Short mmCIF file of N, CA, C and O in Angstrom, two decimals:
data_model
loop_
_atom_site.label_atom_id
_atom_site.label_comp_id
_atom_site.label_asym_id
_atom_site.label_seq_id
_atom_site.Cartn_x
_atom_site.Cartn_y
_atom_site.Cartn_z
N UNK A 146 0.48 -1.05 -0.06
CA UNK A 146 0.04 0.21 -0.34
C UNK A 146 0.96 0.83 0.14
O UNK A 146 1.94 1.07 0.76
N UNK A 147 0.85 1.93 -0.67
CA UNK A 147 1.34 3.47 -0.86
C UNK A 147 1.41 4.51 0.30
O UNK A 147 0.02 4.43 0.97
N UNK A 148 2.27 4.93 0.77
CA UNK A 148 2.61 6.09 1.96
C UNK A 148 2.40 7.05 0.85
O UNK A 148 2.09 7.90 0.11
N UNK A 149 1.92 8.41 2.31
CA UNK A 149 1.60 9.62 1.99
C UNK A 149 2.46 10.40 2.88
O UNK A 149 2.68 10.12 3.95
N UNK A 150 3.66 10.93 2.23
CA UNK A 150 4.54 11.74 3.24
C UNK A 150 4.36 13.46 2.80
O UNK A 150 4.17 13.57 1.48
N UNK A 151 4.53 13.92 4.05
CA UNK A 151 4.72 15.26 3.74
C UNK A 151 6.12 15.59 4.25
O UNK A 151 6.51 15.47 5.35
N UNK A 152 6.74 16.74 3.46
CA UNK A 152 7.98 16.98 3.90
C UNK A 152 8.22 18.52 3.79
O UNK A 152 7.20 18.99 2.97
N UNK A 153 8.92 19.08 4.55
CA UNK A 153 9.29 20.61 4.21
C UNK A 153 10.44 21.05 3.87
O UNK A 153 11.29 20.19 4.21
N UNK A 154 10.56 21.89 3.06
CA UNK A 154 11.94 22.56 2.78
C UNK A 154 12.01 22.41 1.18
O UNK A 154 11.02 22.13 0.56
N UNK A 155 12.90 22.56 0.57
CA UNK A 155 13.28 22.50 -0.74
C UNK A 155 12.84 21.37 -1.23
O UNK A 155 12.34 21.51 -2.56
N UNK A 156 13.12 20.40 -0.68
CA UNK A 156 12.59 19.35 -1.61
C UNK A 156 11.60 18.11 -1.21
O UNK A 156 11.70 17.32 -0.97
N UNK A 157 10.46 19.22 -1.18
CA UNK A 157 9.10 18.94 -0.18
C UNK A 157 8.21 17.82 -1.25
O UNK A 157 8.34 17.82 -2.57
N UNK A 158 8.06 16.94 -0.54
CA UNK A 158 7.57 15.64 -1.30
C UNK A 158 6.10 15.85 -0.82
O UNK A 158 6.20 14.87 0.66
N UNK A 159 4.95 15.89 -1.53
CA UNK A 159 3.76 16.15 -1.25
C UNK A 159 2.76 14.55 -1.63
O UNK A 159 1.56 14.56 -0.88
N UNK A 160 3.03 14.19 -2.48
CA UNK A 160 2.28 13.29 -3.06
C UNK A 160 2.56 11.92 -2.76
O UNK A 160 3.61 11.72 -2.17
N UNK A 161 1.97 11.37 -3.30
CA UNK A 161 2.12 9.63 -2.79
C UNK A 161 3.00 8.82 -2.95
O UNK A 161 3.88 9.02 -4.15
N UNK A 162 3.91 8.20 -2.05
CA UNK A 162 5.22 7.47 -2.58
C UNK A 162 5.13 5.87 -1.64
O UNK A 162 4.57 5.62 -1.08
N UNK A 163 6.21 5.45 -2.24
CA UNK A 163 6.16 4.26 -2.30
C UNK A 163 7.55 3.67 -1.77
O UNK A 163 9.16 3.97 -2.03
N UNK A 164 7.48 2.94 -0.55
CA UNK A 164 9.28 1.80 -0.34
C UNK A 164 9.25 1.32 -1.46
O UNK A 164 8.37 1.05 -2.65
N UNK A 165 10.60 0.88 -1.36
CA UNK A 165 11.18 -0.07 -2.82
C UNK A 165 10.10 -1.70 -2.52
O UNK A 165 9.65 -2.06 -3.58
N UNK A 166 9.87 -2.11 -1.26
CA UNK A 166 9.13 -3.31 -1.24
C UNK A 166 7.89 -3.24 -1.68
O UNK A 166 7.18 -3.77 -2.25
N UNK A 167 7.15 -2.03 -1.55
CA UNK A 167 5.67 -1.48 -1.64
C UNK A 167 5.96 -1.35 -3.16
O UNK A 167 4.87 -1.93 -3.66
N UNK A 168 6.67 -0.47 -3.91
CA UNK A 168 6.29 -0.87 -5.07
C UNK A 168 6.86 -1.61 -5.62
O UNK A 168 5.82 -2.40 -6.51
N UNK A 169 7.96 -3.20 -5.72
CA UNK A 169 7.66 -4.27 -5.86
C UNK A 169 6.98 -4.79 -5.84
O UNK A 169 6.28 -5.69 -6.92
N UNK A 170 5.84 -5.19 -4.63
CA UNK A 170 4.66 -5.84 -4.48
C UNK A 170 3.59 -5.39 -5.46
O UNK A 170 3.09 -5.85 -6.07
N UNK A 171 3.51 -4.04 -5.59
CA UNK A 171 2.67 -3.36 -6.41
C UNK A 171 2.62 -3.53 -7.89
O UNK A 171 1.64 -3.76 -8.54
N UNK A 172 4.25 -3.91 -8.42
CA UNK A 172 4.50 -4.36 -9.52
C UNK A 172 4.46 -5.75 -9.73
O UNK A 172 4.82 -6.23 -10.81
N UNK A 173 4.19 -6.51 -8.67
CA UNK A 173 4.66 -7.75 -8.90
C UNK A 173 5.78 -8.03 -9.56
O UNK A 173 6.57 -9.31 -10.43
N UNK A 174 6.76 -7.57 -9.07
CA UNK A 174 8.60 -7.68 -9.44
C UNK A 174 8.93 -7.76 -7.80
O UNK A 174 8.40 -7.52 -6.79
N UNK A 175 10.57 -7.94 -7.66
CA UNK A 175 11.20 -7.86 -6.50
C UNK A 175 11.96 -6.84 -6.78
O UNK A 175 12.38 -5.98 -7.27
N UNK A 176 12.14 -6.68 -5.41
CA UNK A 176 13.32 -5.41 -5.00
C UNK A 176 14.12 -4.95 -5.75
O UNK A 176 14.69 -4.35 -6.33
N UNK A 177 14.95 -6.31 -5.94
CA UNK A 177 15.99 -6.20 -7.03
C UNK A 177 16.06 -5.85 -8.33
O UNK A 177 16.99 -5.19 -8.79
N UNK A 178 14.90 -6.49 -8.79
CA UNK A 178 14.80 -5.72 -10.00
C UNK A 178 14.83 -4.15 -10.23
O UNK A 178 14.86 -3.80 -11.14
N UNK A 179 13.65 -3.75 -9.20
CA UNK A 179 13.74 -2.11 -9.24
C UNK A 179 15.00 -1.52 -8.99
O UNK A 179 15.00 -0.55 -9.60
N UNK A 180 15.82 -2.21 -7.73
CA UNK A 180 17.02 -1.39 -7.82
C UNK A 180 18.09 -1.87 -9.16
O UNK A 180 19.04 -0.68 -9.37
N UNK A 181 17.76 -2.83 -10.13
CA UNK A 181 18.52 -2.85 -11.33
C UNK A 181 18.46 -1.76 -12.06
O UNK A 181 19.37 -1.38 -12.56
N UNK A 182 17.13 -1.41 -12.29
CA UNK A 182 16.71 -0.48 -13.39
C UNK A 182 17.10 1.29 -12.46
O UNK A 182 17.07 2.19 -13.35
N UNK A 183 17.21 1.03 -11.44
CA UNK A 183 17.65 2.10 -10.70
C UNK A 183 19.07 2.35 -11.02
O UNK A 183 19.62 3.61 -11.43
N UNK A 184 19.97 1.26 -10.73
CA UNK A 184 21.44 1.30 -11.16
C UNK A 184 21.45 1.95 -12.76
O UNK A 184 22.75 2.03 -12.94
N UNK A 185 20.36 1.47 -13.42
CA UNK A 185 20.72 1.64 -14.99
C UNK A 185 20.48 3.02 -15.53
O UNK A 185 20.54 3.08 -16.76
N UNK A 186 19.86 3.80 -14.29
CA UNK A 186 19.56 5.19 -14.47
C UNK A 186 18.39 5.25 -14.87
O UNK A 186 17.85 6.35 -15.87
N UNK A 187 17.46 4.33 -15.20
CA UNK A 187 15.72 4.39 -15.58
C UNK A 187 14.85 4.88 -15.04
O UNK A 187 14.20 5.37 -15.05
N UNK A 188 15.19 5.01 -13.82
CA UNK A 188 14.57 5.34 -12.53
C UNK A 188 15.32 6.24 -11.59
O UNK A 188 16.53 5.25 -11.00
N UNK A 189 15.19 7.22 -10.99
CA UNK A 189 15.84 7.60 -9.79
C UNK A 189 15.06 8.29 -8.81
O UNK A 189 14.67 9.53 -8.86
N UNK A 190 14.57 7.18 -7.75
CA UNK A 190 14.00 7.81 -6.78
C UNK A 190 14.81 8.57 -5.75
O UNK A 190 16.00 8.98 -5.54
N UNK A 191 14.15 9.24 -4.85
CA UNK A 191 14.42 10.35 -3.98
C UNK A 191 14.96 9.53 -2.62
O UNK A 191 14.61 8.47 -2.38
N UNK A 192 15.37 10.45 -1.69
CA UNK A 192 15.91 9.89 -0.59
C UNK A 192 15.26 10.17 0.97
O UNK A 192 15.16 11.79 0.37
N UNK A 193 14.79 9.59 1.42
CA UNK A 193 13.88 9.99 2.72
C UNK A 193 15.14 9.50 3.73
O UNK A 193 14.97 8.48 4.45
N UNK A 194 16.29 10.20 4.37
CA UNK A 194 17.38 9.75 4.91
C UNK A 194 17.78 8.59 4.28
O UNK A 194 18.37 8.61 2.76
N UNK A 195 18.02 7.03 4.66
CA UNK A 195 18.79 6.31 4.10
C UNK A 195 17.56 5.41 3.08
O UNK A 195 17.89 4.40 2.41
N UNK A 196 16.55 5.54 3.39
CA UNK A 196 15.23 5.08 2.50
C UNK A 196 15.37 5.60 1.04
O UNK A 196 15.12 6.70 0.88
N UNK A 197 15.08 4.62 0.56
CA UNK A 197 14.92 4.91 -1.03
C UNK A 197 12.99 5.22 -0.93
O UNK A 197 12.42 4.64 -0.54
N UNK A 198 12.44 6.11 -1.68
CA UNK A 198 11.39 6.97 -1.99
C UNK A 198 10.96 7.31 -3.21
O UNK A 198 11.75 7.83 -3.82
N UNK A 199 10.06 6.42 -4.01
CA UNK A 199 9.49 6.27 -5.58
C UNK A 199 8.28 6.68 -5.24
O UNK A 199 7.04 6.37 -4.42
N UNK A 200 8.32 7.71 -6.27
CA UNK A 200 7.02 8.31 -6.30
C UNK A 200 5.75 7.95 -7.27
O UNK A 200 6.26 6.62 -8.14
N UNK A 201 4.81 8.52 -7.62
CA UNK A 201 3.75 7.94 -8.44
C UNK A 201 4.78 8.28 -10.20
O UNK A 201 4.48 7.35 -10.81
N UNK A 202 5.66 9.10 -10.62
CA UNK A 202 6.15 8.80 -11.62
C UNK A 202 7.14 8.04 -11.79
O UNK A 202 7.45 7.43 -12.74
N UNK A 203 7.96 7.72 -10.83
CA UNK A 203 8.98 6.42 -10.67
C UNK A 203 8.13 5.27 -11.10
O UNK A 203 8.63 4.21 -11.44
N UNK A 204 6.62 4.89 -10.33
CA UNK A 204 5.84 3.98 -10.45
C UNK A 204 5.54 3.91 -11.99
O UNK A 204 5.21 2.79 -12.85
N UNK A 205 5.04 4.81 -12.55
CA UNK A 205 4.61 5.03 -14.16
C UNK A 205 5.96 4.71 -14.87
O UNK A 205 5.85 4.05 -15.83
N UNK A 206 6.95 4.91 -14.75
CA UNK A 206 8.32 4.98 -15.34
C UNK A 206 8.40 3.46 -15.23
O UNK A 206 8.85 2.49 -16.35
N UNK A 207 8.64 2.33 -13.85
CA UNK A 207 8.71 1.50 -14.02
C UNK A 207 7.39 0.83 -14.87
O UNK A 207 7.96 -0.75 -15.47
N UNK A 208 6.10 1.23 -14.50
CA UNK A 208 5.20 0.58 -15.64
C UNK A 208 5.50 0.02 -17.05
O UNK A 208 5.51 -0.74 -17.94
N UNK A 209 6.17 1.39 -17.38
CA UNK A 209 6.74 1.57 -18.60
C UNK A 209 7.94 0.51 -19.22
O UNK A 209 7.78 -0.22 -20.26
N UNK A 210 8.61 0.59 -17.99
CA UNK A 210 10.08 -0.30 -18.29
C UNK A 210 9.62 -1.67 -18.63
O UNK A 210 10.36 -2.27 -19.50
N UNK A 211 8.96 -2.39 -17.30
CA UNK A 211 8.74 -3.36 -17.72
C UNK A 211 7.38 -4.32 -18.98
O UNK A 211 7.99 -5.15 -19.30
N UNK A 212 6.79 -2.97 -19.29
CA UNK A 212 6.05 -3.41 -20.62
C UNK A 212 7.22 -3.10 -21.79
O UNK A 212 6.66 -4.33 -22.54
N UNK A 213 8.20 -2.47 -21.70
CA UNK A 213 8.81 -2.38 -22.90
C UNK A 213 9.54 -3.62 -23.00
O UNK A 213 9.96 -4.33 -24.03
N UNK A 214 9.94 -4.22 -21.75
CA UNK A 214 10.82 -5.30 -21.57
C UNK A 214 9.91 -6.43 -21.95
O UNK A 214 10.58 -7.25 -22.98
N UNK A 215 8.95 -6.08 -21.39
CA UNK A 215 8.12 -7.75 -21.77
C UNK A 215 7.65 -7.83 -23.55
O UNK A 215 7.20 -8.58 -24.18
N UNK A 216 7.68 -6.43 -24.13
CA UNK A 216 7.43 -6.16 -25.82
C UNK A 216 9.11 -6.74 -26.37
O UNK A 216 8.73 -6.48 -27.49
N UNK A 217 9.74 -6.67 -26.01
CA UNK A 217 11.32 -7.29 -26.47
C UNK A 217 12.01 -5.90 -26.75
O UNK A 217 13.20 -6.01 -27.52
N UNK A 218 12.11 -4.78 -26.41
CA UNK A 218 12.49 -3.81 -26.49
C UNK A 218 13.68 -3.70 -25.45
O UNK A 218 14.01 -4.26 -24.31
N UNK A 219 14.92 -3.20 -26.02
CA UNK A 219 16.12 -3.40 -25.19
C UNK A 219 16.44 -1.89 -23.95
O UNK A 219 15.43 -1.15 -24.34
N UNK A 220 17.22 -1.99 -23.09
CA UNK A 220 17.18 -1.08 -21.82
C UNK A 220 17.49 0.13 -22.33
O UNK A 220 16.98 1.20 -22.27
N UNK A 221 18.53 0.22 -23.96
CA UNK A 221 18.89 1.34 -24.28
C UNK A 221 17.82 1.96 -25.21
O UNK A 221 17.48 3.55 -24.98
N UNK A 222 16.97 1.14 -25.57
CA UNK A 222 15.65 2.01 -26.16
C UNK A 222 14.65 2.58 -25.51
O UNK A 222 13.90 3.28 -25.72
N UNK A 223 14.22 1.87 -24.11
CA UNK A 223 13.50 2.26 -23.26
C UNK A 223 13.92 3.37 -22.52
O UNK A 223 13.17 4.35 -22.08
N UNK A 224 15.42 3.73 -22.33
CA UNK A 224 16.08 5.23 -21.81
C UNK A 224 15.75 5.88 -22.48
O UNK A 224 15.18 6.85 -22.50
N UNK A 225 15.77 5.64 -23.94
CA UNK A 225 15.70 6.56 -25.24
C UNK A 225 14.52 7.43 -25.06
O UNK A 225 14.22 8.43 -25.00
N UNK A 226 13.40 6.17 -24.92
CA UNK A 226 12.02 6.72 -24.91
C UNK A 226 11.64 7.39 -23.44
O UNK A 226 11.15 8.55 -23.82
N UNK A 227 12.11 6.84 -22.07
CA UNK A 227 11.98 7.69 -21.34
C UNK A 227 12.35 9.16 -21.28
O UNK A 227 11.81 10.18 -20.78
N UNK A 228 13.69 9.36 -21.70
CA UNK A 228 14.62 10.98 -21.71
C UNK A 228 13.70 11.64 -22.82
O UNK A 228 13.48 12.80 -21.88
N UNK A 229 13.31 11.18 -23.67
CA UNK A 229 12.18 11.71 -24.57
C UNK A 229 11.12 12.29 -23.87
O UNK A 229 10.73 13.59 -23.77
N UNK A 230 10.76 11.87 -23.17
CA UNK A 230 9.22 12.07 -22.53
C UNK A 230 9.76 13.54 -21.07
O UNK A 230 9.00 14.33 -21.26
N UNK A 231 11.00 13.22 -20.93
CA UNK A 231 11.60 14.46 -19.86
C UNK A 231 11.59 15.54 -20.82
O UNK A 231 11.81 16.89 -19.72
N UNK A 232 12.03 15.65 -21.96
CA UNK A 232 12.16 17.01 -22.69
C UNK A 232 11.45 17.75 -23.69
O UNK A 232 11.35 18.35 -23.82
N UNK A 233 10.17 16.71 -23.80
CA UNK A 233 9.23 17.16 -24.46
C UNK A 233 7.76 17.07 -23.86
O UNK A 233 7.45 16.02 -24.13
N UNK A 234 7.28 17.95 -23.33
CA UNK A 234 6.39 18.30 -22.23
C UNK A 234 5.08 17.51 -23.52
O UNK A 234 4.17 16.90 -23.07
N UNK A 235 5.21 17.94 -24.78
CA UNK A 235 3.85 17.62 -25.51
C UNK A 235 4.00 16.28 -25.82
O UNK A 235 2.90 15.64 -26.34
N UNK A 236 4.66 15.34 -25.80
CA UNK A 236 5.11 13.92 -26.24
C UNK A 236 5.11 13.56 -27.64
O UNK A 236 5.18 12.63 -27.90
N UNK A 237 5.17 14.68 -28.30
CA UNK A 237 5.26 14.32 -29.76
C UNK A 237 6.24 13.62 -30.00
O UNK A 237 6.03 12.53 -30.74
N UNK A 238 7.75 14.05 -29.77
CA UNK A 238 8.62 13.53 -30.06
C UNK A 238 8.57 11.72 -29.37
O UNK A 238 9.13 10.97 -30.19
N UNK A 239 7.99 11.89 -28.42
CA UNK A 239 7.94 10.46 -27.74
C UNK A 239 7.04 9.40 -28.71
O UNK A 239 7.64 8.41 -29.05
N UNK A 240 6.11 10.32 -28.85
CA UNK A 240 5.31 9.25 -29.75
C UNK A 240 5.46 8.99 -30.90
O UNK A 240 5.51 7.34 -31.17
N UNK A 241 6.82 9.69 -31.52
CA UNK A 241 6.88 9.50 -33.21
C UNK A 241 8.14 8.33 -32.82
O UNK A 241 7.71 7.46 -33.90
N UNK A 242 8.91 8.18 -31.76
CA UNK A 242 9.80 7.51 -31.39
C UNK A 242 9.40 5.76 -30.86
O UNK A 242 9.31 4.98 -31.52
N UNK A 243 8.47 6.34 -30.27
CA UNK A 243 7.56 5.07 -29.88
C UNK A 243 6.97 4.17 -31.27
O UNK A 243 7.24 2.93 -31.38
N UNK A 244 6.44 5.12 -32.12
CA UNK A 244 5.49 4.16 -33.37
C UNK A 244 6.82 3.73 -34.55
O UNK A 244 6.35 2.47 -34.67
N UNK A 245 8.01 4.55 -34.14
CA UNK A 245 8.84 3.83 -35.25
C UNK A 245 9.78 3.00 -34.28
O UNK A 245 10.13 1.48 -35.40
N UNK A 246 9.49 2.40 -33.06
CA UNK A 246 9.98 1.49 -32.60
C UNK A 246 9.31 0.09 -32.70
O UNK A 246 9.46 -0.77 -32.92
N UNK A 247 8.10 0.95 -32.34
CA UNK A 247 7.06 -0.12 -32.65
C UNK A 247 6.73 -1.12 -33.85
O UNK A 247 6.74 -2.28 -33.94
N UNK A 248 7.04 -0.18 -34.56
CA UNK A 248 7.00 -0.78 -36.37
C UNK A 248 8.39 -1.60 -36.67
O UNK A 248 7.81 -2.32 -37.20
N UNK A 249 9.20 -1.20 -36.26
CA UNK A 249 10.66 -1.90 -36.61
C UNK A 249 10.18 -3.19 -35.46
O UNK A 249 11.05 -4.22 -36.28
N UNK A 250 9.71 -3.42 -34.26
CA UNK A 250 9.61 -4.40 -33.45
C UNK A 250 8.72 -5.63 -34.23
O UNK A 250 8.94 -6.47 -34.36
N UNK A 251 7.49 -4.98 -34.90
CA UNK A 251 6.61 -5.54 -35.23
C UNK A 251 7.70 -6.44 -37.39
O UNK A 251 7.02 -7.29 -36.79
N UNK A 252 8.21 -5.46 -37.56
CA UNK A 252 8.65 -6.02 -38.66
C UNK A 252 9.59 -7.26 -38.60
O UNK A 252 9.46 -8.61 -38.78
N UNK A 253 10.12 -6.74 -37.03
CA UNK A 253 11.16 -7.99 -36.60
C UNK A 253 10.51 -9.48 -36.38
O UNK A 253 10.77 -10.69 -36.06
N UNK A 254 9.53 -9.18 -35.50
CA UNK A 254 8.74 -10.18 -34.96
C UNK A 254 8.18 -10.77 -36.32
O UNK A 254 7.61 -12.25 -36.02
N UNK A 255 7.26 -10.65 -37.48
CA UNK A 255 6.92 -11.05 -38.38
C UNK A 255 7.89 -11.56 -38.95
O UNK A 255 7.67 -13.08 -39.32
N UNK A 256 9.41 -11.07 -39.40
CA UNK A 256 10.34 -11.89 -39.70
C UNK A 256 10.33 -13.17 -39.07
O UNK A 256 10.90 -14.36 -39.39
N UNK A 257 10.65 -12.95 -37.71
CA UNK A 257 10.73 -13.74 -36.86
C UNK A 257 9.72 -15.57 -37.13
O UNK A 257 9.94 -16.55 -36.99
N UNK A 258 8.33 -14.76 -37.08
CA UNK A 258 7.14 -15.70 -37.23
C UNK A 258 7.53 -16.67 -38.38
O UNK A 258 7.37 -17.98 -38.64
N UNK A 259 7.78 -15.80 -39.12
CA UNK A 259 7.76 -16.72 -40.91
C UNK A 259 9.11 -17.54 -40.73
O UNK A 259 9.14 -18.55 -41.40
N UNK A 260 10.06 -17.38 -40.31
CA UNK A 260 11.79 -18.25 -39.92
C UNK A 260 10.53 -19.24 -39.19
O UNK A 260 11.63 -20.18 -39.42
N UNK A 261 10.10 -19.17 -37.98
CA UNK A 261 9.68 -20.51 -37.29
C UNK A 261 8.80 -21.13 -38.07
O UNK A 261 8.78 -22.36 -37.88
N UNK A 262 8.06 -20.45 -38.65
CA UNK A 262 6.98 -20.98 -39.28
C UNK A 262 7.65 -22.08 -40.28
O UNK A 262 7.43 -23.50 -40.48
N UNK A 263 8.63 -21.60 -41.15
CA UNK A 263 9.53 -22.29 -41.63
C UNK A 263 10.21 -23.56 -41.35
O UNK A 263 10.47 -24.73 -41.64
N UNK A 264 10.83 -23.56 -40.30
CA UNK A 264 11.52 -24.18 -39.51
C UNK A 264 10.71 -25.17 -38.82
O UNK A 264 10.90 -26.50 -38.74
N UNK A 265 9.34 -25.16 -38.39
CA UNK A 265 8.57 -26.04 -37.98
C UNK A 265 7.92 -26.69 -39.17
O UNK A 265 7.92 -28.40 -39.06
N UNK A 266 7.70 -26.50 -40.33
CA UNK A 266 7.60 -27.12 -41.74
C UNK A 266 8.65 -28.31 -41.74
O UNK A 266 8.41 -29.44 -41.87
N UNK A 267 9.60 -27.49 -42.00
CA UNK A 267 10.96 -28.75 -41.67
C UNK A 267 10.97 -29.37 -41.13
O UNK A 267 11.92 -30.81 -41.51
N UNK A 268 10.82 -29.20 -39.70
CA UNK A 268 11.25 -30.47 -38.82
C UNK A 268 10.06 -31.47 -38.54
O UNK A 268 10.63 -32.58 -38.51
N UNK A 269 8.55 -30.95 -39.19
CA UNK A 269 7.79 -31.82 -39.47
C UNK A 269 8.06 -32.85 -40.46
O UNK A 269 7.47 -34.05 -40.80
N UNK A 270 8.81 -32.18 -41.80
CA UNK A 270 8.98 -33.40 -42.49
C UNK A 270 10.24 -34.18 -42.05
O UNK A 270 10.17 -35.30 -42.52
N UNK A 271 11.21 -33.55 -41.40
CA UNK A 271 12.21 -34.64 -40.85
C UNK A 271 11.45 -35.55 -40.18
O UNK A 271 11.88 -36.68 -39.73
N UNK A 272 10.62 -35.44 -39.18
CA UNK A 272 10.00 -35.99 -38.24
C UNK A 272 9.40 -37.18 -38.87
O UNK A 272 9.37 -38.33 -38.77
N UNK A 273 8.58 -36.82 -40.07
CA UNK A 273 7.89 -37.99 -40.81
C UNK A 273 8.55 -38.73 -41.59
O UNK A 273 8.16 -39.92 -41.38
N UNK A 274 9.73 -38.21 -41.98
CA UNK A 274 10.84 -38.91 -42.99
C UNK A 274 11.61 -40.02 -41.89
O UNK A 274 11.58 -41.29 -42.34
N UNK A 275 11.85 -39.31 -41.26
CA UNK A 275 12.33 -40.52 -39.79
C UNK A 275 11.42 -41.35 -39.40
O UNK A 275 11.87 -42.65 -39.14
N UNK A 276 10.39 -41.00 -39.16
CA UNK A 276 9.11 -42.31 -38.41
C UNK A 276 8.61 -43.54 -39.56
O UNK A 276 8.93 -44.52 -39.73
N UNK A 277 8.87 -42.75 -41.13
CA UNK A 277 9.00 -43.66 -42.23
C UNK A 277 10.15 -44.56 -41.98
O UNK A 277 9.99 -45.84 -42.47
N UNK A 278 11.09 -43.93 -42.03
CA UNK A 278 12.48 -45.16 -42.17
C UNK A 278 12.31 -45.97 -41.18
O UNK A 278 12.80 -47.20 -41.07
N UNK A 279 11.96 -45.57 -39.66
CA UNK A 279 11.87 -46.35 -38.69
C UNK A 279 10.85 -47.62 -39.16
O UNK A 279 10.88 -49.14 -38.56
N UNK A 280 9.52 -46.93 -39.12
CA UNK A 280 8.83 -47.89 -39.73
C UNK A 280 8.69 -49.17 -40.98
O UNK A 280 8.69 -50.32 -40.89
N UNK A 281 9.90 -48.47 -42.07
CA UNK A 281 10.32 -49.57 -42.83
C UNK A 281 11.46 -50.38 -42.77
O UNK A 281 11.20 -51.66 -42.95
N UNK A 282 11.90 -50.05 -41.46
CA UNK A 282 13.14 -50.80 -41.16
C UNK A 282 12.43 -51.89 -40.07
O UNK A 282 13.13 -53.04 -40.12
N UNK A 283 11.35 -51.46 -39.47
CA UNK A 283 10.65 -52.51 -38.87
C UNK A 283 9.89 -53.21 -39.48
O UNK A 283 9.96 -54.94 -39.27
N UNK A 284 9.20 -53.37 -40.54
CA UNK A 284 8.92 -53.97 -41.89
C UNK A 284 9.64 -54.94 -41.85
O UNK A 284 9.33 -55.73 -42.19
N UNK A 285 10.95 -54.46 -43.21
CA UNK A 285 11.88 -55.28 -43.35
C UNK A 285 12.54 -56.36 -42.17
O UNK A 285 12.36 -57.47 -42.43
N UNK A 286 12.29 -56.14 -40.73
CA UNK A 286 12.81 -57.00 -39.91
C UNK A 286 12.11 -57.74 -39.71
O UNK A 286 12.43 -59.31 -39.65
N UNK A 287 10.64 -57.32 -39.91
CA UNK A 287 9.13 -58.31 -39.35
C UNK A 287 9.42 -59.47 -40.84
O UNK A 287 9.28 -60.81 -40.71
N UNK A 288 9.68 -58.88 -42.15
CA UNK A 288 9.89 -59.72 -43.17
C UNK A 288 10.82 -60.87 -43.26
O UNK A 288 10.46 -61.90 -43.64
N UNK A 289 12.12 -60.23 -42.41
CA UNK A 289 13.24 -61.25 -42.58
C UNK A 289 13.53 -62.33 -41.38
O UNK A 289 13.93 -63.34 -41.84
N UNK A 290 12.45 -62.06 -40.69
CA UNK A 290 12.15 -62.59 -39.08
C UNK A 290 11.46 -63.87 -39.51
O UNK A 290 11.80 -65.09 -39.20
#
């Protein structure tokens, strides 16, 4: 469950925040996963003393990171996408980049699917030939025996 913290001073934190354990539980990942993406510079939690404090923004970034990984994008591609969000409040560049990356990924997956389908057909042919050869060998042994 998210906590709500209020702090005074220059680094005022007034919206909802999560501990690493809370965020990990919320996203169904391990705290180690969150720290990994932090080490890669994809999220940058604030500190409350020695504790990491993850905001709604960090959570949203983690959702995008996990989705990007699930869809097969590299950490570099995900980082480029997230960085554009910070630079372009209108999100136009981010959307253009996303569209290009999605189109490239779709093309690559289509190529992989075709290659996979061809491989399956070829393996089935080999399986059929091997079964036929074994059946013929069994028939020859029976006829000879």
